[in-house]
Amino acid sequence: AAGVIQSPRHLIKEKRETATLKCYPIPRHDTVYWYQQGPGQDPQFLISFYEKMQSDKGSIPDRFSAQQFSDYHSELNMSSLELGDSALYFCASRETGRSGNTIYFGEGSWLTVV
Amino acid sequence: AQSVTQLDSHVSVSEGTPVLLRCNYSSSYSPSLFWYVQHPNKGLQLLLKYTSAATLVKGINGFEAEFKKSETSFHLTKPSAHMSDAAEYFCVVSDQEIYNQGGKLIFGQGTELSVKP
């Protein structure tokens, strides 16, 4: 079965650079979530989209932005990167409204800022 | 607001002995609860979920959890630990009724399970 696809899997950037992470949800899933997991931390919710509109916002820095496109894939754009942005970034998706639906996570994108 | 508290940051068991990972939740409505597992340097894998059906939920790899409303608990158990069970386990609650639009997941702090030979 198809899963949530994230790219790139690993990314190394320097301070003050920009990074873009991509997420391809499971087919027919209309909601996408972004989470950030720092070293030794639990995942923290950043932002979510439902039917291409932002549906909820968490602890996402102003330097970060995200959107969901017409094909339901989503991109997380991170600018002016800081060392503290080094983390594992998860994308997750679900088919909202479906009985017993579940949120499925991708393998994550490792971002290292040096 | 919805939240989960994992009562142990680290649990160590011997291979072949039972596993108990404790989780209490707080929710203003009937919650949807999940357990996810994360192996080192890996993504999050769903172990099991509770969405107001049977209170005893069976998951993958022999894990199960029981939803106890009176105790606001959703503890994860396994009768016999295996070395491959060593990982980080997260108890998770949905912040909205699962059938509604949106509804993000709120993670507990995680419990690291170590399995000794």
Short mmCIF file of C-alpha atoms in Angstrom, two decimals, chain A residues 12-61:
data_model
loop_
_atom_site.label_atom_id
_atom_site.label_comp_id
_atom_site.label_asym_id
_atom_site.label_seq_id
_atom_site.Cartn_x
_atom_site.Cartn_y
_atom_site.Cartn_z
CA ILE A 12 22.36 19.64 5.30
CA LYS A 13 22.21 23.42 5.17
CA GLU A 14 24.25 26.26 6.54
CA LYS A 15 22.96 28.94 8.88
CA ARG A 16 20.85 31.60 7.19
CA GLU A 17 20.20 29.39 4.17
CA THR A 18 16.78 28.26 2.95
CA ALA A 19 15.40 24.73 2.81
CA THR A 20 12.29 23.21 1.28
CA LEU A 21 10.79 19.89 2.35
CA LYS A 22 8.20 18.08 0.30
CA CYS A 23 5.42 15.74 1.32
CA TYR A 24 3.27 13.53 -0.86
CA PRO A 25 0.25 12.21 1.08
CA ILE A 26 -1.41 8.87 0.64
CA PRO A 27 -3.80 8.96 -2.36
CA ARG A 28 -7.28 10.30 -1.45
CA HIS A 29 -5.98 11.82 1.76
CA ASP A 30 -7.11 15.44 1.96
CA THR A 31 -5.36 16.57 5.14
CA VAL A 32 -1.64 17.04 5.63
CA TYR A 33 0.20 17.74 8.88
CA TRP A 34 3.76 18.88 9.56
CA TYR A 35 5.56 18.02 12.79
CA GLN A 36 9.04 18.87 14.05
CA GLN A 37 10.95 16.51 16.34
CA GLY A 38 14.11 17.84 17.92
CA PRO A 39 16.77 15.48 19.32
CA GLY A 40 15.30 13.55 22.22
CA GLN A 41 12.00 15.42 21.98
CA ASP A 42 8.44 14.42 21.21
CA PRO A 43 7.02 15.58 17.88
CA GLN A 44 5.65 19.12 17.94
CA PHE A 45 2.82 20.15 15.65
CA LEU A 46 3.73 22.89 13.18
CA ILE A 47 0.86 23.35 10.74
CA SER A 48 -1.88 21.47 8.90
CA PHE A 49 -3.87 21.80 5.69
CA TYR A 50 -7.29 20.54 4.71
CA GLU A 51 -8.34 20.68 1.09
CA LYS A 52 -5.47 23.04 0.29
CA MET A 53 -6.39 25.54 2.98
CA GLN A 54 -4.54 26.00 6.23
CA SER A 55 -6.64 24.36 8.92
CA ASP A 56 -4.54 24.70 12.07
CA LYS A 57 -1.32 26.29 13.17
CA GLY A 58 0.98 25.28 15.95
CA SER A 59 4.44 26.29 17.01
CA ILE A 60 5.67 27.19 13.56
CA PRO A 61 8.24 30.01 13.44
#
